[in-house]
């Protein structure tokens, strides 16, 4: 019989690491499964092995993860890297997590589960976004962190803190940034003003953010108020076409990096049938959870950006809170001051989430970006364009899941990760319903590809 | 197709031999397969099975499945999640192109 863990954490980013430290220090048996080859998540990716030159380019927020990473590596928990979780289900003993480790199928049992798998970039469906030479800003940063690779020349397109951070890092590394095409609607700045009060509760971050924005605006050709983007080129990218104040411009380039914020991943929680909610402020689906991370399914918690987007600092606190919540659920006697720390941290979670409202409002994606042009490929995997989707919805399709069966959109290899949100948008717009009423794409196993041999072996626990 | 659009940040990186489409190449050893292909100038790594259009790696985080290539004979592997190893054989799926 396989070991039954007290706590299984999926993801070794700030949230997952903090939760694992908290629970393993209390004496619980903890297992951490992570997709990457080294711990740190996306924010501290490869931090343990990064070269000095890389760390200096990536800046102080990257290096800030060192103490947490060291504490995690010293913690008394089981940690497996390069793990692909392909299935999760409820089990008589709690939960069964099926994964592929080094080509072999392995199943793990646990009584409690923490989903700390982080977020993904909001898909930015503009015409030509599927051409070779278009990457995401997140991809640009991953290349810098894990491979020390950077483009010679690039155009950055979109909106959001990550785009500006990448611009800063690329500038320090000596990359020629031809332009930043900023899609942030000008009205966002007005709408964000009331949120300044919230932002001021986290003054250090606010100051850093303002500084970052100003520096890029001064040092890089910065074009704001951009709309109607189109990536040009036949077989690969040759340029970007965009509109500013009703005038159309062209910029030549071979590499484009897109970004319009990040959204929570919900696949695993959906697989466990946790309740979902539409977050209007962050414009994405997320797992319904309380401040301690408890979802609608007993024994399942979420923490970090996989729950709701809040950044690394908040993720780390949420992870700690989730871990503490788990420990209080056991007969283990905690030191007297833990309850106080727990209350304080839960307050910090609420406060930082409120402060995040400023970023959410300021960088709320432009509405036209959720209304792709007819010829735009919405589902990259199955090559389905917006026109096809609109016509099927118009002919009486009930929702995204029926749409999937009619058009194959969302049925490809990425399992709707790159199109799901935009499909929901298109259904909501065409049927004139609010997003909260349109269900998200349903999720089915396997969460990542698995061959038949692996599947057959996985039936034996 | 063989424009070198990417630079490696570290000048003194150890090199690792790999084989791309039957051609022996040297790339910095810390790269994963998707990064190695970009480094070598391969922006596209497959053709779309329906339209035949060229596709290249996009998210580099394991979400988008655009970077699928054959690695050591095993088809449809996510290049961005696979670290290179010495003498690894990588085949892009670009039949009729190049």
Coordinates of C-alpha atoms in Angstrom, one line a residue:
Chain A
X1 CA 0.0 0.0 0.0
X2 CA 1.3 3.4 -0.9
X3 CA 2.1 6.0 1.8
X4 CA -0.7 8.4 2.5
X5 CA 0.6 11.9 2.9
X6 CA -0.9 14.4 5.4
X7 CA -0.5 17.2 2.8
X8 CA 0.3 17.1 -0.9
X9 CA 1.3 20.4 -2.5
X10 CA 1.2 20.8 -6.2
X11 CA 3.6 23.5 -7.3
X12 CA 6.9 24.7 -5.8
X13 CA 6.5 28.5 -6.3
X14 CA 6.3 31.0 -3.4
X15 CA 2.9 29.6 -2.2
X16 CA 3.7 26.0 -2.4
X17 CA 7.2 26.4 -0.8
X18 CA 5.8 28.5 2.1
X19 CA 3.0 26.0 2.7
X20 CA 5.4 23.0 2.6
X21 CA 7.7 24.7 5.1
X22 CA 4.9 25.5 7.5
X23 CA 3.4 22.0 7.5
X24 CA 6.6 20.0 7.5
X25 CA 8.0 22.1 10.4
X26 CA 4.8 21.1 12.4
X27 CA 5.7 17.4 11.8
X28 CA 3.2 16.6 9.0
X29 CA 4.2 14.3 6.2
X30 CA 4.4 16.5 3.2
X31 CA 5.0 15.9 -0.5
X32 CA 5.6 18.6 -3.1
X33 CA 5.2 17.9 -6.8
X34 CA 6.5 20.4 -9.3
X35 CA 6.5 20.6 -13.0
X36 CA 9.7 22.5 -13.3
X37 CA 13.2 21.0 -13.0
X38 CA 14.0 23.1 -10.0
X39 CA 12.0 24.8 -7.3
X40 CA 10.9 28.5 -7.4
X41 CA 7.9 28.6 -9.6
X42 CA 7.8 31.1 -12.5
X43 CA 8.9 34.1 -10.4
X44 CA 12.0 32.4 -8.9
X45 CA 12.5 30.1 -11.8
X46 CA 16.0 28.6 -11.8
X47 CA 17.1 30.9 -8.9
X48 CA 19.1 28.1 -7.3
X49 CA 21.3 27.7 -10.4
X50 CA 21.2 31.2 -11.9
X51 CA 24.5 32.8 -12.9
X52 CA 25.5 36.1 -11.2
X53 CA 25.1 38.0 -14.5
X54 CA 21.6 36.6 -14.9
X55 CA 20.6 37.6 -11.3
X56 CA 21.8 41.2 -11.9
X57 CA 19.8 41.5 -15.1
X58 CA 16.7 40.0 -13.5
X59 CA 16.7 42.5 -10.6
X60 CA 16.2 42.5 -6.9
X61 CA 12.7 41.0 -6.8
X62 CA 14.2 37.8 -8.4
X63 CA 17.0 37.6 -5.9
X64 CA 14.5 38.2 -3.0
X65 CA 13.4 34.6 -3.3
X66 CA 16.7 33.1 -2.1
X67 CA 15.8 32.9 1.7
X68 CA 12.5 31.2 0.9
X69 CA 14.1 28.8 -1.5
X70 CA 16.9 27.9 0.9
X71 CA 14.4 27.3 3.7
X72 CA 12.3 25.1 1.4
X73 CA 15.3 23.0 0.4
X74 CA 16.2 22.5 4.1
X75 CA 12.6 21.6 5.0
X76 CA 11.8 18.0 6.0
X77 CA 9.4 17.3 3.1
X78 CA 9.5 15.1 0.1
X79 CA 10.0 17.1 -3.1
X80 CA 9.8 15.8 -6.7
X81 CA 10.7 18.0 -9.6
X82 CA 9.9 17.5 -13.3
X83 CA 6.5 15.9 -12.5
X84 CA 3.5 16.1 -14.8
X85 CA 0.3 15.7 -12.9
X86 CA -2.2 14.3 -15.3
X87 CA -5.1 13.3 -13.1
X88 CA -6.6 14.0 -9.6
X89 CA -9.6 12.3 -8.1
X90 CA -11.3 11.8 -4.7
X91 CA -10.4 8.5 -3.1
X92 CA -11.5 6.6 0.0
X93 CA -8.3 7.8 1.7
X94 CA -8.6 11.4 0.5
X95 CA -7.2 12.2 -2.9
X96 CA -5.3 10.3 -5.5
X97 CA -2.9 12.3 -7.6
X98 CA -1.6 10.5 -10.8
X99 CA 1.5 11.9 -12.4
X100 CA 4.3 11.1 -14.8
X101 CA 7.8 11.2 -13.3
X102 CA 10.7 10.6 -15.6
X103 CA 8.5 8.8 -18.1
X104 CA 7.0 6.5 -15.5
X105 CA 3.5 6.7 -14.1
X106 CA 3.2 7.2 -10.3
X107 CA 0.2 7.6 -8.1
X108 CA 0.3 9.4 -4.7
X109 CA -2.3 9.4 -1.9
X110 CA -3.0 12.2 0.4
X111 CA -5.6 13.2 3.0
X112 CA -5.4 16.9 2.1
X113 CA -4.4 18.7 -1.1
X114 CA -3.1 22.2 -1.8
X115 CA -3.2 23.5 -5.3
X116 CA -0.4 26.0 -5.6
X117 CA 0.3 25.6 -9.3
X118 CA 0.2 29.3 -10.2
X119 CA -1.2 31.2 -13.1
X120 CA -0.8 31.5 -16.8
X121 CA -0.8 34.4 -19.2
X122 CA -4.1 35.7 -20.4
X123 CA -4.4 34.6 -24.0
X124 CA -4.1 37.6 -26.4
X125 CA -6.0 36.6 -29.6
X126 CA -4.9 39.1 -32.2
X127 CA -4.7 38.4 -35.9
X128 CA -1.5 36.5 -36.6
X129 CA -0.7 35.6 -33.0
X130 CA -0.1 32.0 -34.1
X131 CA 2.8 32.8 -36.4
X132 CA 6.3 31.7 -35.6
X133 CA 8.1 34.7 -34.1
X134 CA 5.2 35.6 -31.7
X135 CA 6.0 34.7 -28.2
X136 CA 4.5 35.8 -24.9
X137 CA 6.3 38.2 -22.5
X138 CA 6.2 35.4 -20.0
X139 CA 8.1 33.2 -22.5
X140 CA 10.7 36.0 -22.9
X141 CA 11.3 36.1 -19.2
X142 CA 11.4 32.3 -18.9
X143 CA 14.1 32.2 -21.6
X144 CA 16.1 34.8 -19.7
X145 CA 15.7 33.0 -16.3
X146 CA 16.2 29.4 -17.3
X147 CA 18.3 29.6 -20.4
X148 CA 20.0 33.0 -20.2
X149 CA 18.7 33.6 -23.7
X150 CA 17.5 37.0 -25.0
X151 CA 16.4 38.3 -28.4
X152 CA 18.6 40.7 -30.3
X153 CA 15.7 42.9 -31.3
X154 CA 12.1 42.7 -30.2
X155 CA 8.8 44.6 -30.2
X156 CA 6.8 44.3 -26.9
X157 CA 3.0 44.5 -27.2
X158 CA 0.2 44.7 -24.7
X159 CA -0.3 45.9 -21.1
X160 CA 0.6 45.0 -17.6
X161 CA 3.4 44.9 -15.0
X162 CA 5.2 41.9 -16.5
X163 CA 5.6 43.6 -19.8
X164 CA 7.3 46.6 -18.2
X165 CA 9.4 44.4 -16.0
X166 CA 10.6 42.5 -19.0
X167 CA 11.4 45.7 -20.8
X168 CA 13.5 46.8 -17.9
X169 CA 15.3 43.5 -17.8
X170 CA 15.9 43.4 -21.5
X171 CA 17.2 47.0 -21.5
X172 CA 19.7 46.1 -18.8
X173 CA 20.8 43.1 -20.7
X174 CA 21.3 45.2 -23.8
X175 CA 18.4 44.0 -26.0
X176 CA 17.3 46.4 -28.7
X177 CA 13.6 47.0 -27.9
X178 CA 12.2 48.6 -31.1
X179 CA 9.1 49.8 -29.3
X180 CA 6.6 49.1 -26.6
X181 CA 3.1 49.2 -28.0
X182 CA 0.9 49.8 -25.0
X183 CA -2.7 48.7 -25.3
X184 CA -3.8 50.0 -21.9
X185 CA -7.0 52.0 -22.5
X186 CA -6.5 55.6 -21.5
X187 CA -9.7 55.5 -19.5
X188 CA -8.1 53.0 -17.2
X189 CA -5.9 55.7 -15.7
X190 CA -9.0 57.6 -14.6
X191 CA -10.8 54.5 -13.3
X192 CA -7.7 53.6 -11.3
X193 CA -7.5 56.9 -9.4
X194 CA -9.9 55.8 -6.6
X195 CA -7.8 52.6 -6.2
X196 CA -4.7 54.7 -5.4
X197 CA -5.8 54.6 -1.8
X198 CA -5.7 50.8 -1.9
X199 CA -2.3 50.9 -3.6
X200 CA -0.9 53.3 -0.9
X201 CA -1.3 50.6 1.7
X202 CA 1.5 48.8 0.0
X203 CA 3.7 51.9 -0.6
X204 CA 7.0 50.1 -1.5
X205 CA 5.4 48.2 -4.3
X206 CA 3.5 51.3 -5.5
X207 CA 6.7 53.2 -5.6
X208 CA 8.6 50.4 -7.4
X209 CA 5.8 50.1 -10.0
X210 CA 5.7 53.9 -10.7
X211 CA 9.4 54.0 -11.1
X212 CA 9.4 51.0 -13.4
X213 CA 6.7 52.6 -15.6
X214 CA 8.4 56.0 -15.8
X215 CA 11.8 54.6 -16.6
X216 CA 10.5 52.5 -19.6
X217 CA 8.5 55.5 -20.9
X218 CA 11.6 57.6 -21.0
X219 CA 14.2 55.1 -22.2
X220 CA 12.3 53.1 -24.8
X221 CA 10.2 54.2 -27.8
X222 CA 6.9 54.0 -26.0
X223 CA 3.6 54.2 -27.9
X224 CA 0.5 54.3 -25.8
X225 CA -3.2 54.1 -26.7
X226 CA -2.6 51.3 -29.3
X227 CA -5.5 49.4 -30.7
X228 CA -6.4 47.1 -33.7
X229 CA -3.3 45.1 -33.5
X230 CA -2.3 42.7 -36.3
X231 CA 0.8 40.6 -36.6
X232 CA 1.9 40.8 -40.3
X233 CA 3.9 38.2 -42.3
X234 CA 3.3 35.1 -44.4
X235 CA 5.2 32.1 -43.0
X236 CA 6.7 34.1 -40.1
X237 CA 6.5 37.5 -38.5
X238 CA 7.5 40.5 -40.6
X239 CA 6.0 43.3 -38.6
X240 CA 3.1 44.6 -36.5
X241 CA 0.3 46.8 -37.7
X242 CA -1.5 49.0 -35.1
X243 CA -3.8 52.0 -34.8
X244 CA -3.3 55.1 -32.6
X245 CA -6.0 57.8 -32.7
X246 CA -7.5 56.4 -36.0
X247 CA -4.1 56.4 -37.8
X248 CA -2.6 53.1 -38.9
X249 CA 1.1 52.5 -38.4
X250 CA 3.5 49.7 -39.3
X251 CA 6.6 48.6 -37.5
X252 CA 9.0 46.0 -39.0
X253 CA 10.2 43.2 -36.7
X254 CA 10.8 39.5 -36.7
X255 CA 10.0 38.9 -33.0
X256 CA 7.0 40.1 -31.1
X257 CA 6.2 39.4 -27.4
X258 CA 2.6 39.7 -26.3
X259 CA 1.2 40.2 -22.8
X260 CA -2.0 41.3 -21.2
X261 CA -1.8 40.2 -17.6
X262 CA -2.1 36.8 -16.0
X263 CA -5.1 34.7 -15.1
X264 CA -5.5 31.9 -12.5
X265 CA -5.3 28.3 -13.7
X266 CA -8.3 26.4 -12.8
X267 CA -7.9 23.0 -14.5
X268 CA -7.0 21.0 -11.5
X269 CA -9.7 22.5 -9.3
X270 CA -12.2 22.0 -12.0
X271 CA -11.2 18.4 -12.3
X272 CA -12.0 18.0 -8.6
X273 CA -15.3 19.7 -9.2
X274 CA -14.5 22.7 -7.0
X275 CA -17.0 25.6 -7.5
X276 CA -15.8 28.3 -9.9
X277 CA -16.6 32.0 -9.8
X278 CA -16.1 34.8 -12.4
X279 CA -13.8 37.5 -11.0
X280 CA -15.0 40.7 -12.6
X281 CA -12.0 42.7 -11.2
X282 CA -9.4 40.3 -12.6
X283 CA -11.5 39.3 -15.7
X284 CA -11.0 35.6 -15.3
X285 CA -12.5 32.5 -13.8
X286 CA -11.1 31.4 -10.5
X287 CA -11.6 28.7 -7.9
X288 CA -14.1 29.8 -5.2
X289 CA -12.2 29.9 -1.9
X290 CA -12.1 31.6 1.5
X291 CA -9.2 33.6 3.0
X292 CA -7.6 30.3 4.2
X293 CA -7.8 28.9 0.7
X294 CA -10.5 26.3 1.4
X295 CA -12.5 25.5 -1.7
X296 CA -16.0 24.1 -2.0
X297 CA -14.5 20.5 -1.8
X298 CA -13.4 19.6 1.8
X299 CA -9.7 18.9 2.1
X300 CA -8.8 20.9 -1.1
X301 CA -7.1 24.3 -0.7
X302 CA -5.8 26.8 -3.3
X303 CA -3.1 29.4 -2.6
X304 CA -1.1 31.9 -4.6
X305 CA -1.8 33.0 -8.2
X306 CA -3.5 29.7 -8.9
X307 CA -6.3 30.9 -6.7
X308 CA -6.5 34.6 -7.4
X309 CA -3.8 36.8 -8.9
X310 CA -1.8 38.8 -6.3
X311 CA 1.9 38.4 -7.0
X312 CA 4.8 36.7 -5.2
X313 CA 4.6 38.3 -1.8
X314 CA 0.8 37.6 -1.4
X315 CA 1.3 34.1 -2.8
X316 CA 3.9 33.4 -0.1
X317 CA 1.6 34.7 2.7
X318 CA -1.3 32.7 1.3
X319 CA 0.8 29.6 1.2
X320 CA 1.7 30.1 4.8
X321 CA -1.9 30.7 5.8
X322 CA -3.0 27.6 3.9
X323 CA -0.3 25.5 5.6
X324 CA -1.2 26.8 9.1
X325 CA -4.9 26.1 8.4
X326 CA -3.9 22.5 7.6
X327 CA -1.8 22.2 10.8
X328 CA -4.7 23.5 13.0
X329 CA -6.8 20.8 11.5
X330 CA -4.6 18.1 13.1
X331 CA -4.1 17.1 16.7
X332 CA -0.6 18.6 16.6
X333 CA -0.3 21.2 19.3
X334 CA 1.0 24.5 17.9
X335 CA 3.0 27.1 19.9
X336 CA 0.7 29.7 21.6
X337 CA 1.7 32.6 19.4
X338 CA 0.7 30.7 16.2
X339 CA -2.9 31.7 16.4
X340 CA -1.9 35.4 16.6
X341 CA 0.4 35.0 13.6
X342 CA -2.4 33.2 11.8
X343 CA -4.8 36.1 12.4
X344 CA -2.3 38.7 11.4
X345 CA -1.4 36.9 8.2
X346 CA -5.1 36.5 7.3
X347 CA -5.5 40.2 7.7
X348 CA -2.4 40.7 5.4
X349 CA -4.0 38.5 2.8
X350 CA -7.1 40.7 2.8
X351 CA -5.1 43.9 2.8
X352 CA -2.8 42.9 0.0
X353 CA -5.7 41.6 -2.1
X354 CA -7.3 45.0 -1.7
X355 CA -4.1 46.8 -2.6
X356 CA -3.9 44.6 -5.8
X357 CA -7.1 46.3 -6.9
X358 CA -5.0 49.2 -8.2
X359 CA -3.0 47.0 -10.6
X360 CA -6.2 45.1 -11.6
X361 CA -8.0 48.3 -12.5
X362 CA -5.1 50.0 -14.1
X363 CA -4.1 47.1 -16.3
X364 CA -7.6 45.8 -17.0
X365 CA -7.4 44.4 -20.5
X366 CA -8.9 46.5 -23.3
X367 CA -12.3 45.5 -24.2
X368 CA -11.5 45.3 -28.0
X369 CA -9.0 42.5 -27.2
X370 CA -11.9 40.2 -26.0
X371 CA -13.6 40.9 -29.4
X372 CA -11.3 39.3 -31.9
X373 CA -11.7 40.1 -35.6
X374 CA -13.5 37.5 -37.7
X375 CA -10.3 36.2 -39.4
X376 CA -8.4 35.9 -36.0
X377 CA -7.6 32.3 -35.0
X378 CA -9.1 31.9 -31.5
X379 CA -8.4 28.2 -31.0
X380 CA -4.8 27.8 -32.1
X381 CA -4.7 24.0 -31.7
X382 CA -7.7 23.3 -34.0
X383 CA -7.3 26.4 -36.1
X384 CA -10.8 27.8 -35.5
X385 CA -11.4 31.5 -36.2
X386 CA -13.7 34.0 -34.5
X387 CA -16.1 34.0 -37.5
X388 CA -16.8 30.3 -37.3
X389 CA -17.4 30.6 -33.5
X390 CA -19.7 33.6 -33.9
X391 CA -21.8 31.9 -36.6
X392 CA -22.2 28.7 -34.5
X393 CA -23.2 30.7 -31.4
X394 CA -25.6 32.7 -33.5
X395 CA -27.2 29.6 -34.8
X396 CA -28.4 28.7 -31.3
X397 CA -25.4 27.0 -29.5
X398 CA -26.1 26.8 -25.8
X399 CA -22.6 27.5 -24.4
X400 CA -18.9 27.0 -24.6
X401 CA -19.1 23.2 -24.0
X402 CA -21.6 22.7 -26.9
X403 CA -19.5 25.1 -29.0
X404 CA -16.5 22.8 -28.4
X405 CA -18.4 19.8 -29.8
X406 CA -19.6 21.8 -32.9
X407 CA -16.3 23.5 -33.8
X408 CA -13.6 21.5 -32.0
X409 CA -12.4 24.8 -30.5
X410 CA -11.0 23.8 -27.1
X411 CA -10.5 20.2 -28.1
X412 CA -6.9 20.4 -29.1
X413 CA -3.6 19.5 -27.4
X414 CA -3.7 22.6 -25.0
X415 CA -7.1 21.5 -23.9
X416 CA -8.6 25.0 -24.1
X417 CA -6.0 26.7 -22.0
X418 CA -5.3 29.2 -24.9
X419 CA -8.8 29.7 -26.1
X420 CA -11.2 28.9 -23.2
X421 CA -11.5 32.4 -21.9
X422 CA -12.0 33.9 -25.3
X423 CA -14.6 31.3 -26.2
X424 CA -16.5 32.4 -23.1
X425 CA -16.1 36.0 -24.1
X426 CA -17.5 35.3 -27.6
X427 CA -20.4 33.4 -26.3
X428 CA -21.2 36.1 -23.7
X429 CA -21.0 38.9 -26.3
X430 CA -23.0 37.1 -29.0
X431 CA -25.7 36.0 -26.7
X432 CA -25.5 39.3 -24.7
X433 CA -25.2 37.5 -21.4
X434 CA -22.8 38.5 -18.5
X435 CA -19.6 36.4 -18.3
X436 CA -20.6 35.1 -14.9
X437 CA -23.5 33.3 -16.5
X438 CA -21.5 31.6 -19.2
X439 CA -19.9 28.5 -17.8
X440 CA -16.1 27.9 -18.4
X441 CA -14.9 25.0 -20.6
X442 CA -15.2 21.7 -18.7
X443 CA -11.9 19.8 -18.0
X444 CA -11.3 16.2 -18.6
X445 CA -8.3 13.9 -17.9
X446 CA -5.6 13.6 -18.8
X447 CA -4.3 17.1 -17.9
X448 CA -1.1 16.4 -19.8
X449 CA -0.4 13.9 -22.6
X450 CA 0.1 10.3 -21.5
X451 CA 0.7 7.3 -23.7
X452 CA -1.2 4.1 -23.5
X453 CA 1.6 2.2 -21.9
X454 CA 1.8 4.7 -19.1
X455 CA -2.0 4.7 -18.7
X456 CA -2.1 0.9 -18.5
X457 CA 0.6 0.9 -15.8
X458 CA -1.1 3.6 -13.8
X459 CA -4.1 1.3 -13.1
X460 CA -2.0 -0.5 -10.6
X461 CA -1.4 1.6 -7.5
Chain B
X1 CA 14.8 30.3 -41.6
X2 CA 18.2 30.5 -40.1
X3 CA 18.3 34.0 -38.9
X4 CA 20.0 34.1 -35.5
X5 CA 17.5 36.3 -33.5
X6 CA 18.6 35.3 -30.0
X7 CA 21.8 35.8 -28.0
X8 CA 23.1 34.0 -25.0
X9 CA 23.8 36.2 -22.0
X10 CA 26.8 34.4 -20.8
X11 CA 29.9 34.3 -23.0
X12 CA 31.7 31.5 -21.3
X13 CA 28.8 29.0 -21.2
X14 CA 29.7 25.3 -21.5
X15 CA 28.6 23.9 -24.8
X16 CA 26.6 20.7 -25.3
X17 CA 26.5 18.8 -28.6
X18 CA 23.0 18.0 -29.9
X19 CA 21.7 16.8 -33.3
X20 CA 18.9 18.9 -34.9
X21 CA 17.3 17.4 -38.0
X22 CA 20.4 15.2 -38.5
X23 CA 22.8 18.1 -38.2
X24 CA 25.3 18.2 -35.3
X25 CA 25.3 21.5 -33.4
X26 CA 26.7 23.0 -30.2
X27 CA 24.5 25.0 -27.8
X28 CA 25.0 26.3 -24.3
X29 CA 24.3 23.4 -21.9
X30 CA 21.7 25.1 -19.7
X31 CA 19.1 25.4 -22.6
X32 CA 16.0 23.4 -22.9
X33 CA 15.0 22.0 -26.3
X34 CA 12.7 24.9 -27.2
X35 CA 15.4 27.5 -26.2
X36 CA 18.0 25.5 -28.2
X37 CA 15.8 25.7 -31.3
X38 CA 15.4 29.4 -31.0
X39 CA 19.1 29.8 -30.3
X40 CA 19.9 27.9 -33.5
X41 CA 17.5 30.1 -35.5
X42 CA 14.5 27.7 -35.8
X43 CA 11.5 30.0 -35.0
X44 CA 9.2 27.3 -36.5
X45 CA 9.3 23.8 -35.2
X46 CA 6.2 22.1 -36.8
X47 CA 3.4 22.4 -39.3
X48 CA -0.2 22.7 -38.2
X49 CA -1.8 19.4 -39.0
X50 CA -5.0 21.0 -40.5
X51 CA -3.7 24.1 -42.3
X52 CA -0.1 23.2 -42.9
X53 CA 0.9 26.6 -41.6
X54 CA 4.2 26.9 -39.7
X55 CA 4.1 27.1 -36.0
X56 CA 6.7 27.9 -33.4
X57 CA 7.1 27.8 -29.6
X58 CA 4.8 30.4 -27.9
X59 CA 4.4 30.2 -24.1
X60 CA 7.6 28.3 -23.0
X61 CA 5.7 27.3 -19.9
X62 CA 4.1 24.0 -21.0
X63 CA 0.6 25.4 -21.6
X64 CA 0.2 26.0 -25.3
X65 CA 1.6 22.8 -26.9
X66 CA 3.0 24.7 -29.9
X67 CA 6.6 23.6 -29.3
X68 CA 5.9 19.9 -30.0
X69 CA 8.9 18.1 -31.7
X70 CA 10.3 14.6 -31.9
X71 CA 13.0 14.0 -29.2
X72 CA 15.2 10.9 -29.5
X73 CA 12.6 9.3 -31.7
X74 CA 9.6 10.0 -29.5
X75 CA 7.2 12.3 -31.4
X76 CA 5.1 15.2 -30.0
X77 CA 7.2 16.1 -27.0
X78 CA 6.9 19.5 -25.4
X79 CA 10.3 21.0 -26.2
X80 CA 10.0 23.7 -23.6
X81 CA 9.7 21.2 -20.7
X82 CA 12.7 19.0 -21.9
X83 CA 16.2 19.8 -20.9
X84 CA 18.9 19.1 -23.5
X85 CA 21.3 16.2 -22.9
X86 CA 24.5 15.5 -24.8
X87 CA 23.9 14.0 -28.3
X88 CA 20.1 14.3 -27.9
X89 CA 18.5 14.0 -31.3
X90 CA 15.8 16.5 -32.1
X91 CA 13.6 16.5 -35.2
X92 CA 11.3 19.3 -36.1
X93 CA 8.2 18.3 -38.0
X94 CA 8.5 20.4 -41.1
X95 CA 7.9 18.0 -43.9
X96 CA 8.3 19.7 -47.3
X97 CA 9.7 22.9 -45.7
X98 CA 13.4 23.8 -45.8

